[in-house]
Amino acid sequence: KGEKTSTNSVATLFAWTGALRKRGELDDIPELCKFANTLDKATIRTIEEGVMTGDLAALSTLENKKTVTTEEFLKEINVRLEKLM
């Protein structure tokens, strides 16, 4: 319908970071491994700071949660990723 979603994309992100990390290991590209690890950290930090999609917010016991759309969640992760890089 073209409506905005608020669903958890963490599993997909971690699948990609795991694949990138493995590729970095196999091809001896430490920078790729570092990027994958940093993206994992940024994702976890976003959730720990209370920014999450609706499905995660429904499960979370954090007091001050900010429920965002899927796209906003990815943008929030990117903000933290840029700070960590």
XYZ file of C-alpha atoms in Angstrom:
85
model
C 0.000 0.000 0.000
C 3.026 2.275 0.171
C 2.605 2.900 3.901
C 5.571 3.403 6.192
C 6.593 0.364 8.203
C 8.024 0.015 11.690
C 9.514 -3.454 11.645
C 12.754 -4.761 13.014
C 15.575 -4.905 10.464
C 18.248 -6.053 12.926
C 18.298 -9.681 11.772
C 18.890 -8.576 8.190
C 21.604 -6.147 9.269
C 23.380 -8.809 11.318
C 23.152 -11.302 8.453
C 24.874 -8.779 6.184
C 27.500 -7.773 8.736
C 28.267 -11.435 9.377
C 28.717 -12.031 5.656
C 30.880 -8.927 5.271
C 33.006 -9.942 8.252
C 33.539 -13.429 6.820
C 34.445 -11.992 3.405
C 36.944 -9.716 5.126
C 38.467 -12.685 6.931
C 38.670 -14.835 3.799
C 40.146 -12.068 1.658
C 42.329 -10.663 4.457
C 40.647 -7.254 4.437
C 40.762 -6.061 8.057
C 39.014 -2.802 7.146
C 35.940 -4.756 6.040
C 35.906 -6.726 9.287
C 36.223 -3.484 11.242
C 33.327 -1.942 9.314
C 31.104 -4.963 9.998
C 31.953 -4.873 13.709
C 31.338 -1.131 13.886
C 27.962 -1.436 12.163
C 26.996 -4.122 14.699
C 27.990 -1.782 17.548
C 26.045 1.124 16.040
C 22.949 -1.045 15.719
C 23.126 -2.274 19.301
C 23.851 1.224 20.610
C 20.793 2.592 18.810
C 18.542 0.106 20.553
C 20.251 0.540 23.933
C 19.671 4.290 23.617
C 15.954 3.573 23.261
C 15.466 4.176 19.543
C 13.668 1.229 17.978
C 10.971 0.058 15.640
C 7.460 -0.641 16.851
C 7.888 -4.391 17.178
C 11.011 -3.982 19.318
C 9.398 -1.237 21.396
C 6.513 -3.577 22.224
C 9.009 -6.048 23.732
C 11.353 -3.562 25.384
C 11.308 -2.741 29.081
C 13.253 0.505 28.607
C 11.545 3.504 30.188
C 12.212 6.172 27.568
C 11.681 4.589 24.175
C 11.368 6.377 20.881
C 9.406 4.348 18.344
C 10.428 5.073 14.769
C 9.714 3.759 11.287
C 12.024 1.226 9.677
C 13.620 3.939 7.546
C 14.102 6.252 10.533
C 15.653 3.371 12.481
C 18.215 2.794 9.742
C 18.988 6.507 9.652
C 19.475 6.512 13.433
C 21.902 3.608 13.104
C 23.781 5.546 10.445
C 24.145 8.553 12.757
C 25.830 6.354 15.343
C 27.876 4.527 12.710
C 29.314 7.801 11.454
C 30.285 8.765 15.019
C 32.005 5.420 15.560
C 33.904 5.557 12.276
